Amino acid sequence: MREDGIDGIPRRAVVVGAGVVGLSTAWFLQEHGIEVTVLDQRDVAAGASWGNAGYLSPAFSIPLPEPGVLRYGLRSLFAPDAPLHVPASADPALWWFLLRFARRCTARAWQRSMRAFVPMNAECLDAFDALAANGVRAATHPASVTAAFDKPEQLAELRREFEQMRDCGQDVEIREVAASEAGVPQLSSRIAAVLRIEGQRYVDPGEFTTRLAEAVVARGGGLRTGFRVRDVVRGSGQVIVRSDRDERVSAEVVVLATGAWLSRLAKPLGVRTPVRAGRGYSFTVPTDQPVQGPIYLPTVRVACTPYRGGLRVAGTMEFRSVDDPLDRGRIAAIVRSARPLLRGVAWDDRRDEWVGGRPVTPDGLPLIGPTRMPGAYVAGGHGMWGLTLGPLTGRLLAEQITTGKRPVLLRPFDPLR
């Protein structure tokens, strides 16, 4: 449902969440002439938008629930160093969430969900180009992703995954190269096989999000940080956002884009699909030679990216409370798993150690669209792909809000499913 101003388009909107998804939605709403205010309980890029690996990678943008993830999950119950980690002390609600997640880890369910991702993946980089062409001053860097393996048979497993994606309509260009000819000085002598995934990009995610926020403000948008939203209610033909200090901000339209915190505000609005934090960790280390492009270590689920003269290293999917403190044991596990596969890396000179909650849904599909409250929308649950799909999500949701018509690409992501 659309809340109309005098000209049939909403005049004012509030976006809750100053990450990539929320700020992209705000920017594209401004493209339609809507006055926008962005609220965040902490700051710009304070959630998963700051410390992720920075991959803009449609070739990797897939539903998280799949048979391979289920196998990792079962092992993680007994292996604290596993890339997918579920603490033994997990609360009952998390176990129920993971049971629903596990039920979706079938080939048939994955294929159905993958077909929903394919058209999004085809258009997602164009949305970044639209932002760059209109004043968002943060460069995206075209690059291939180097996937490196210490056993040749491991490459065949990833190749099969890409073939399954192609069967669903995903366009993926891959090329096998000899490890000695990969041109990546960071690969250690243990690396026996390399697969090059072409046509991807990467970005400094914190810088990108900051520049996007600056662009929203430069166009007249409001930005209020430290605004913790208590709830969202209707009143006098408006949607009212109330803070825990009883501050109120109202508009014809409100978009909730609060990442791993989405369910707290969205559930009372009829969004029953839960969102839980799949926490990822990252840190930055110096290297003795420049890093030319992204490096992915599939067997240990570690993604590496050139970052401010060094190497950003990211990994882990840890299901626990989004507000729990950083667990240094998870950082140590990433180091132990990646150290034998990379050389020339000063592993003990880490900086910017970080943990952030990726917003995960049990069926692996984002939640994008209207809630049961007129004028209230949600945009979240992208899992690991909020950066890659965030600008396109914002563009499509702004289109729906201003036209009242759901874009075809958003039909699988109905928040009320």
CSV table of C-alpha atoms in Angstrom, one decimal:
chain,number,residue,atom,x,y,z
A,1,MET,CA,0.0,0.0,0.0
A,2,ARG,CA,1.2,3.5,-0.8
A,3,GLU,CA,0.8,6.6,1.3
A,4,ASP,CA,0.2,9.5,-1.1
A,5,GLY,CA,1.1,13.2,-0.9
A,6,ILE,CA,-0.7,15.8,-3.0
A,7,ASP,CA,0.9,14.7,-6.2
A,8,GLY,CA,0.3,11.0,-5.6
A,9,ILE,CA,3.8,10.3,-4.3
A,10,PRO,CA,4.8,10.3,-0.6
A,11,ARG,CA,6.3,13.6,0.3
A,12,ARG,CA,8.3,12.5,3.4
A,13,ALA,CA,10.0,9.2,4.4
A,14,VAL,CA,11.9,8.0,7.3
A,15,VAL,CA,14.5,5.3,6.9
A,16,VAL,CA,15.6,3.5,10.1
A,17,GLY,CA,19.1,2.1,9.6
A,18,ALA,CA,22.2,3.9,8.2
A,19,GLY,CA,23.8,0.9,6.5
A,20,VAL,CA,24.2,0.2,2.8
A,21,VAL,CA,20.6,-1.0,2.4
A,22,GLY,CA,19.0,1.9,4.4
A,23,LEU,CA,21.1,4.6,2.8
A,24,SER,CA,20.6,3.2,-0.7
A,25,THR,CA,16.9,3.2,-0.1
A,26,ALA,CA,17.1,6.8,1.1
A,27,TRP,CA,19.1,7.9,-1.9
A,28,PHE,CA,16.8,6.4,-4.4
A,29,LEU,CA,13.7,7.8,-2.6
A,30,GLN,CA,15.4,11.2,-3.1
A,31,GLU,CA,15.6,10.4,-6.8
A,32,HIS,CA,11.8,10.5,-6.8
A,33,GLY,CA,11.7,13.8,-5.0
A,34,ILE,CA,10.9,12.5,-1.5
A,35,GLU,CA,12.3,14.3,1.6
A,36,VAL,CA,14.1,11.7,3.6
A,37,THR,CA,15.4,11.4,7.2
A,38,VAL,CA,17.7,8.5,8.1
A,39,LEU,CA,17.8,7.4,11.8
A,40,ASP,CA,20.3,5.0,13.3
A,41,GLN,CA,20.7,3.7,16.9
A,42,ARG,CA,24.5,4.1,16.6
A,43,ASP,CA,26.2,5.6,13.6
A,44,VAL,CA,26.7,5.3,9.8
A,45,ALA,CA,27.9,1.8,8.9
A,46,ALA,CA,27.8,0.7,12.5
A,47,GLY,CA,26.5,-2.8,11.7
A,48,ALA,CA,27.5,-5.3,9.0
A,49,SER,CA,28.2,-2.5,6.5
A,50,TRP,CA,31.6,-1.5,7.9
A,51,GLY,CA,33.8,-4.6,8.5
A,52,ASN,CA,32.7,-7.0,5.8
A,53,ALA,CA,35.1,-8.3,3.1
A,54,GLY,CA,33.9,-5.7,0.5
A,55,TYR,CA,33.1,-8.2,-2.2
A,56,LEU,CA,30.7,-7.0,-4.9
A,57,SER,CA,30.2,-10.5,-6.1
A,58,PRO,CA,27.1,-11.6,-8.0
A,59,ALA,CA,28.9,-14.8,-8.7
A,60,PHE,CA,28.8,-15.6,-5.0
A,61,SER,CA,25.4,-14.2,-4.2
A,62,ILE,CA,23.4,-17.3,-3.4
A,63,PRO,CA,20.9,-18.5,-0.8
A,64,LEU,CA,22.7,-19.5,2.4
A,65,PRO,CA,20.6,-22.6,3.2
A,66,GLU,CA,22.1,-25.4,1.1
A,67,PRO,CA,23.2,-29.0,1.7
A,68,GLY,CA,26.9,-28.1,2.1
A,69,VAL,CA,26.1,-25.6,4.8
A,70,LEU,CA,24.1,-28.1,6.7
A,71,ARG,CA,27.1,-30.5,6.8
A,72,TYR,CA,29.3,-27.7,8.1
A,73,GLY,CA,26.7,-26.9,10.8
A,74,LEU,CA,26.6,-30.5,12.1
A,75,ARG,CA,30.4,-30.6,12.3
A,76,SER,CA,30.5,-27.2,14.1
A,77,LEU,CA,28.6,-28.6,17.0
A,78,PHE,CA,31.8,-30.4,18.0
A,79,ALA,CA,34.5,-28.2,16.3
A,80,PRO,CA,34.9,-24.6,17.7
A,81,ASP,CA,37.2,-23.7,14.8
A,82,ALA,CA,34.6,-24.6,12.1
A,83,PRO,CA,33.7,-21.7,9.7
A,84,LEU,CA,30.0,-22.2,10.6
A,85,HIS,CA,29.8,-22.0,14.4
A,86,VAL,CA,26.9,-22.6,16.7
A,87,PRO,CA,27.8,-22.2,20.4
A,88,ALA,CA,26.6,-25.0,22.6
A,89,SER,CA,24.9,-22.4,24.8
A,90,ALA,CA,22.6,-21.2,22.0
A,91,ASP,CA,19.1,-20.1,23.3
A,92,PRO,CA,16.0,-22.2,22.4
A,93,ALA,CA,14.8,-19.5,19.9
A,94,LEU,CA,18.1,-19.9,18.0
A,95,TRP,CA,17.8,-23.6,17.9
A,96,TRP,CA,14.3,-23.3,16.5
A,97,PHE,CA,15.6,-20.8,13.9
A,98,LEU,CA,18.4,-23.2,12.9
A,99,LEU,CA,15.9,-26.1,12.6
A,100,ARG,CA,13.9,-24.0,10.1
A,101,PHE,CA,17.1,-23.1,8.4
A,102,ALA,CA,18.2,-26.8,8.2
A,103,ARG,CA,14.8,-27.8,6.6
A,104,ARG,CA,15.7,-25.5,3.7
A,105,CYS,CA,19.1,-27.1,3.2
A,106,THR,CA,17.9,-29.3,0.3
A,107,ALA,CA,18.8,-29.2,-3.3
A,108,ARG,CA,15.2,-28.4,-4.4
A,109,ALA,CA,14.8,-25.6,-2.0
A,110,TRP,CA,18.2,-24.1,-2.9
A,111,GLN,CA,17.4,-24.2,-6.6
A,112,ARG,CA,14.0,-22.5,-6.1
A,113,SER,CA,15.7,-19.7,-4.0
A,114,MET,CA,18.6,-19.4,-6.4
A,115,ARG,CA,16.2,-18.6,-9.2
A,116,ALA,CA,15.0,-15.7,-7.1
A,117,PHE,CA,18.5,-14.4,-6.8
A,118,VAL,CA,19.5,-14.7,-10.5
A,119,PRO,CA,17.7,-11.6,-11.8
A,120,MET,CA,18.9,-9.5,-8.8
A,121,ASN,CA,22.5,-10.7,-9.4
A,122,ALA,CA,22.2,-9.7,-13.1
A,123,GLU,CA,21.3,-6.0,-12.2
A,124,CYS,CA,23.1,-5.4,-8.9
A,125,LEU,CA,26.3,-3.8,-10.2
A,126,ASP,CA,24.3,-1.4,-12.4
A,127,ALA,CA,22.9,0.1,-9.2
A,128,PHE,CA,26.4,0.9,-8.0
A,129,ASP,CA,27.1,2.5,-11.4
A,130,ALA,CA,24.0,4.7,-11.0
A,131,LEU,CA,25.2,5.9,-7.6
A,132,ALA,CA,28.7,6.6,-8.9
A,133,ALA,CA,27.3,8.5,-11.9
A,134,ASN,CA,25.3,10.8,-9.7
A,135,GLY,CA,27.7,11.9,-7.1
A,136,VAL,CA,28.5,9.0,-4.7
A,137,ARG,CA,32.2,9.4,-4.5
A,138,ALA,CA,33.4,5.9,-3.6
A,139,ALA,CA,35.1,3.9,-6.3
A,140,THR,CA,34.3,0.2,-7.0
A,141,HIS,CA,37.2,-1.8,-8.3
A,142,PRO,CA,36.6,-4.3,-11.1
A,143,ALA,CA,38.5,-7.5,-10.4
A,144,SER,CA,38.5,-11.2,-10.7
A,145,VAL,CA,38.3,-13.3,-7.5
A,146,THR,CA,41.1,-15.8,-7.0
A,147,ALA,CA,39.8,-18.9,-5.3
A,148,ALA,CA,42.8,-21.0,-4.0
A,149,PHE,CA,42.9,-24.6,-2.9
A,150,ASP,CA,45.5,-26.8,-1.3
A,151,LYS,CA,44.1,-29.9,-3.0
A,152,PRO,CA,43.0,-30.1,-6.6
A,153,GLU,CA,39.9,-32.1,-5.9
A,154,GLN,CA,38.6,-29.1,-3.8
A,155,LEU,CA,38.5,-27.0,-7.0
A,156,ALA,CA,36.2,-29.5,-8.6
A,157,GLU,CA,33.7,-29.0,-5.7
A,158,LEU,CA,33.5,-25.2,-6.3
A,159,ARG,CA,33.3,-25.8,-10.0
A,160,ARG,CA,30.2,-28.0,-9.4
A,161,GLU,CA,28.6,-25.3,-7.3
A,162,PHE,CA,29.0,-22.8,-10.2
A,163,GLU,CA,27.6,-25.3,-12.6
A,164,GLN,CA,24.5,-25.6,-10.3
A,165,MET,CA,24.2,-21.9,-10.4
A,166,ARG,CA,24.3,-21.9,-14.2
A,167,ASP,CA,21.6,-24.5,-14.2
A,168,CYS,CA,19.4,-21.9,-12.4
A,169,GLY,CA,20.2,-19.2,-15.0
A,170,GLN,CA,23.2,-17.5,-13.3
A,171,ASP,CA,25.9,-16.2,-15.6
A,172,VAL,CA,29.3,-17.1,-14.1
A,173,GLU,CA,32.6,-16.9,-15.9
A,174,ILE,CA,35.3,-19.0,-14.4
A,175,ARG,CA,38.8,-19.9,-15.5
A,176,GLU,CA,41.2,-22.5,-14.1
A,177,VAL,CA,44.8,-21.4,-13.9
A,178,ALA,CA,48.0,-23.0,-12.6
A,179,ALA,CA,48.9,-21.9,-9.1
A,180,SER,CA,52.4,-20.9,-10.3
A,181,GLU,CA,50.8,-18.6,-13.0
A,182,ALA,CA,48.1,-17.0,-10.8
A,183,GLY,CA,50.2,-13.9,-10.3
A,184,VAL,CA,49.1,-13.7,-6.6
A,185,PRO,CA,52.2,-13.4,-4.4
A,186,GLN,CA,50.3,-14.0,-1.3
A,187,LEU,CA,49.5,-17.7,-2.2
A,188,SER,CA,51.7,-20.1,-0.3
A,189,SER,CA,53.5,-23.1,-1.6
A,190,ARG,CA,50.6,-25.2,-0.2
A,191,ILE,CA,48.3,-23.9,-2.9
A,192,ALA,CA,47.8,-26.6,-5.6
A,193,ALA,CA,44.9,-25.3,-7.6
A,194,VAL,CA,43.4,-21.9,-8.5
A,195,LEU,CA,40.1,-20.9,-10.0
A,196,ARG,CA,39.6,-17.4,-11.3
A,197,ILE,CA,36.0,-16.0,-11.1
A,198,GLU,CA,35.8,-13.1,-13.6
A,199,GLY,CA,33.6,-10.1,-13.7
A,200,GLN,CA,33.4,-9.2,-10.0
A,201,ARG,CA,34.3,-6.1,-8.1
A,202,TYR,CA,35.3,-5.0,-4.6
A,203,VAL,CA,35.0,-1.8,-2.5
A,204,ASP,CA,36.1,-0.4,0.8
A,205,PRO,CA,32.7,-0.9,2.5
A,206,GLY,CA,33.1,1.6,5.3
A,207,GLU,CA,34.2,4.3,2.9
A,208,PHE,CA,31.4,3.5,0.4
A,209,THR,CA,28.7,3.7,3.1
A,210,THR,CA,30.2,6.9,4.5
A,211,ARG,CA,30.2,8.5,1.0
A,212,LEU,CA,26.6,7.3,0.4
A,213,ALA,CA,25.5,9.0,3.7
A,214,GLU,CA,27.3,12.2,2.7
A,215,ALA,CA,25.5,12.1,-0.7
A,216,VAL,CA,22.1,11.7,1.0
A,217,VAL,CA,22.8,14.6,3.3
A,218,ALA,CA,24.2,16.8,0.5
A,219,ARG,CA,20.9,16.4,-1.3
A,220,GLY,CA,19.0,17.7,1.7
A,221,GLY,CA,18.4,14.5,3.6
A,222,GLY,CA,18.4,14.4,7.4
A,223,LEU,CA,20.7,12.1,9.4
A,224,ARG,CA,20.2,11.4,13.1
A,225,THR,CA,22.5,9.0,14.9
A,226,GLY,CA,22.1,7.8,18.4
A,227,PHE,CA,18.4,7.4,17.8
A,228,ARG,CA,17.3,4.1,19.2
A,229,VAL,CA,13.8,3.3,17.9
A,230,ARG,CA,11.4,1.8,20.5
A,231,ASP,CA,8.5,1.1,18.1
A,232,VAL,CA,6.6,2.2,15.0
A,233,VAL,CA,2.9,3.1,15.2
A,234,ARG,CA,0.2,4.8,13.1
A,235,GLY,CA,-1.4,8.1,13.9
A,236,SER,CA,-3.2,10.9,12.1
A,237,GLY,CA,-2.5,9.4,8.7
A,238,GLN,CA,1.2,9.1,9.3
A,239,VAL,CA,3.7,6.5,10.4
A,240,ILE,CA,5.3,7.5,13.7
A,241,VAL,CA,8.8,6.3,14.8
A,242,ARG,CA,9.2,6.6,18.5
A,243,SER,CA,12.5,6.5,20.3
A,244,ASP,CA,13.3,5.0,23.7
A,245,ARG,CA,13.5,8.6,25.0
A,246,ASP,CA,10.0,9.2,23.5
A,247,GLU,CA,11.2,11.4,20.6
A,248,ARG,CA,9.0,11.2,17.6
A,249,VAL,CA,9.6,11.4,13.9
A,250,SER,CA,6.7,11.0,11.5
A,251,ALA,CA,6.3,10.6,7.7
A,252,GLU,CA,3.9,9.1,5.2
A,253,VAL,CA,6.4,6.3,4.7
A,254,VAL,CA,8.8,4.5,7.0
A,255,VAL,CA,11.4,1.9,5.9
A,256,LEU,CA,13.0,-0.4,8.4
A,257,ALA,CA,16.5,-1.4,7.3
A,258,THR,CA,18.0,-2.3,10.7
A,259,GLY,CA,20.0,-5.4,9.6
A,260,ALA,CA,20.3,-8.1,12.2
A,261,TRP,CA,18.0,-6.1,14.6
A,262,LEU,CA,15.2,-6.1,12.1
A,263,SER,CA,12.8,-8.5,13.8
A,264,ARG,CA,12.5,-6.5,16.9
A,265,LEU,CA,10.7,-3.7,15.0
A,266,ALA,CA,9.2,-5.7,12.1
A,267,LYS,CA,7.5,-8.5,14.0
A,268,PRO,CA,4.8,-6.3,15.5
A,269,LEU,CA,4.1,-5.1,12.0
A,270,GLY,CA,3.2,-8.6,10.8
A,271,VAL,CA,6.6,-9.8,9.5
A,272,ARG,CA,6.7,-13.3,10.9
A,273,THR,CA,9.9,-14.5,9.2
A,274,PRO,CA,12.6,-14.1,11.8
A,275,VAL,CA,16.0,-12.5,11.2
A,276,ARG,CA,19.0,-13.7,13.2
A,277,ALA,CA,22.6,-12.5,13.3
A,278,GLY,CA,25.0,-14.7,11.5
A,279,ARG,CA,28.1,-12.9,12.9
A,280,GLY,CA,31.1,-12.4,10.7
A,281,TYR,CA,34.6,-11.4,11.9
A,282,SER,CA,37.3,-9.4,10.1
A,283,PHE,CA,40.7,-7.8,10.7
A,284,THR,CA,43.4,-6.1,8.6
A,285,VAL,CA,47.0,-7.2,8.4
A,286,PRO,CA,50.1,-5.8,6.5
A,287,THR,CA,51.5,-7.7,3.6
A,288,ASP,CA,55.1,-7.7,2.3
A,289,GLN,CA,53.8,-7.2,-1.3
A,290,PRO,CA,50.8,-5.3,-2.6
A,291,VAL,CA,47.6,-7.3,-2.9
A,292,GLN,CA,46.3,-7.2,-6.4
A,293,GLY,CA,42.7,-8.4,-5.9
A,294,PRO,CA,40.3,-10.4,-3.8
A,295,ILE,CA,41.5,-13.9,-2.6
A,296,TYR,CA,39.0,-16.5,-1.5
A,297,LEU,CA,39.9,-19.7,0.4
A,298,PRO,CA,36.8,-21.8,0.0
A,299,THR,CA,37.9,-24.8,2.2
A,300,VAL,CA,38.2,-22.6,5.3
A,301,ARG,CA,35.5,-20.0,4.2
A,302,VAL,CA,37.9,-17.0,4.4
A,303,ALA,CA,37.6,-14.0,2.1
A,304,CYS,CA,40.5,-11.5,1.7
A,305,THR,CA,40.5,-8.1,0.0
A,306,PRO,CA,43.0,-5.3,-0.7
A,307,TYR,CA,42.3,-2.8,2.0
A,308,ARG,CA,44.1,0.5,2.7
A,309,GLY,CA,47.5,-0.8,1.8
A,310,GLY,CA,47.1,-4.1,3.5
A,311,LEU,CA,44.8,-7.2,3.5
A,312,ARG,CA,41.4,-7.4,5.1
A,313,VAL,CA,40.7,-10.9,6.2
A,314,ALA,CA,37.1,-11.9,6.9
A,315,GLY,CA,35.4,-15.2,7.8
A,316,THR,CA,33.1,-17.2,10.1
A,317,MET,CA,29.3,-17.5,10.3
A,318,GLU,CA,28.6,-17.4,14.0
A,319,PHE,CA,25.0,-17.7,15.2
A,320,ARG,CA,24.7,-15.9,18.5
A,321,SER,CA,23.3,-12.7,19.9
A,322,VAL,CA,24.1,-9.7,17.6
A,323,ASP,CA,25.0,-7.6,20.7
A,324,ASP,CA,27.5,-10.1,22.2
A,325,PRO,CA,31.1,-8.9,22.4
A,326,LEU,CA,33.7,-9.9,20.0
A,327,ASP,CA,35.1,-13.4,20.7
A,328,ARG,CA,38.8,-13.3,20.1
A,329,GLY,CA,38.8,-17.1,19.8
A,330,ARG,CA,37.0,-16.7,16.5
A,331,ILE,CA,39.7,-14.3,15.2
A,332,ALA,CA,42.3,-16.8,16.3
A,333,ALA,CA,40.4,-19.6,14.4
A,334,ILE,CA,40.5,-17.5,11.2
A,335,VAL,CA,44.2,-17.0,11.6
A,336,ARG,CA,44.9,-20.7,12.2
A,337,SER,CA,42.9,-21.7,9.1
A,338,ALA,CA,44.3,-19.1,6.7
A,339,ARG,CA,48.0,-18.9,7.8
A,340,PRO,CA,49.1,-22.1,6.0
A,341,LEU,CA,47.6,-20.9,2.8
A,342,LEU,CA,48.9,-17.4,2.5
A,343,ARG,CA,52.5,-16.1,2.8
A,344,GLY,CA,54.0,-12.6,3.3
A,345,VAL,CA,51.2,-11.7,5.8
A,346,ALA,CA,52.0,-10.3,9.2
A,347,TRP,CA,49.3,-12.3,11.0
A,348,ASP,CA,50.4,-11.0,14.5
A,349,ASP,CA,50.1,-7.4,13.5
A,350,ARG,CA,46.4,-7.2,13.3
A,351,ARG,CA,44.3,-4.0,13.4
A,352,ASP,CA,40.6,-3.2,13.1
A,353,GLU,CA,39.5,-6.4,14.7
A,354,TRP,CA,35.7,-6.4,14.2
A,355,VAL,CA,32.5,-8.5,14.5
A,356,GLY,CA,29.2,-7.6,12.9
A,357,GLY,CA,25.9,-9.4,12.5
A,358,ARG,CA,24.8,-10.4,9.1
A,359,PRO,CA,21.0,-10.5,8.9
A,360,VAL,CA,20.0,-14.1,8.1
A,361,THR,CA,16.5,-15.5,7.4
A,362,PRO,CA,15.7,-19.2,7.7
A,363,ASP,CA,14.9,-19.5,4.0
A,364,GLY,CA,17.8,-17.5,2.8
A,365,LEU,CA,15.7,-14.9,1.1
A,366,PRO,CA,15.7,-11.2,1.9
A,367,LEU,CA,12.6,-9.4,3.2
A,368,ILE,CA,11.8,-6.4,1.0
A,369,GLY,CA,8.5,-4.7,0.7
A,370,PRO,CA,5.4,-3.6,2.7
A,371,THR,CA,4.3,-4.8,6.1
A,372,ARG,CA,0.8,-5.1,7.4
A,373,MET,CA,1.0,-1.5,8.7
A,374,PRO,CA,0.1,1.0,5.9
A,375,GLY,CA,3.1,3.0,5.0
A,376,ALA,CA,5.6,0.8,6.8
A,377,TYR,CA,8.1,-1.2,4.8
A,378,VAL,CA,11.1,-3.4,5.5
A,379,ALA,CA,14.4,-4.0,3.7
A,380,GLY,CA,16.7,-6.6,5.1
A,381,GLY,CA,17.6,-10.2,5.7
A,382,HIS,CA,20.2,-10.3,2.9
A,383,GLY,CA,22.6,-12.5,4.8
A,384,MET,CA,26.1,-12.1,3.4
A,385,TRP,CA,25.0,-10.1,0.4
A,386,GLY,CA,23.7,-6.9,1.8
A,387,LEU,CA,26.6,-4.9,0.3
A,388,THR,CA,26.3,-6.6,-3.1
A,389,LEU,CA,22.4,-6.3,-3.3
A,390,GLY,CA,21.9,-3.2,-1.1
A,391,PRO,CA,21.8,-0.5,-3.8
A,392,LEU,CA,19.6,-2.5,-6.1
A,393,THR,CA,17.3,-3.3,-3.1
A,394,GLY,CA,17.0,0.5,-2.5
A,395,ARG,CA,16.3,1.2,-6.1
A,396,LEU,CA,13.5,-1.4,-6.4
A,397,LEU,CA,11.9,-0.6,-3.1
A,398,ALA,CA,11.9,3.1,-3.9
A,399,GLU,CA,10.1,2.2,-7.1
A,400,GLN,CA,7.5,0.2,-5.3
A,401,ILE,CA,6.9,3.0,-2.7
A,402,THR,CA,6.4,5.7,-5.3
A,403,THR,CA,4.4,3.7,-7.8
A,404,GLY,CA,2.4,1.3,-5.5
A,405,LYS,CA,3.4,-1.6,-7.8
A,406,ARG,CA,5.8,-4.3,-6.7
A,407,PRO,CA,8.7,-4.8,-9.1
A,408,VAL,CA,8.8,-8.4,-10.5
A,409,LEU,CA,12.3,-8.9,-9.0
A,410,LEU,CA,10.9,-8.3,-5.5
A,411,ARG,CA,8.1,-10.8,-5.7
A,412,PRO,CA,10.0,-13.7,-4.1
A,413,PHE,CA,11.1,-11.5,-1.2
A,414,ASP,CA,7.6,-10.6,0.2
A,415,PRO,CA,8.1,-9.8,3.9
A,416,LEU,CA,4.7,-11.3,4.7
A,417,ARG,CA,5.4,-14.7,3.1
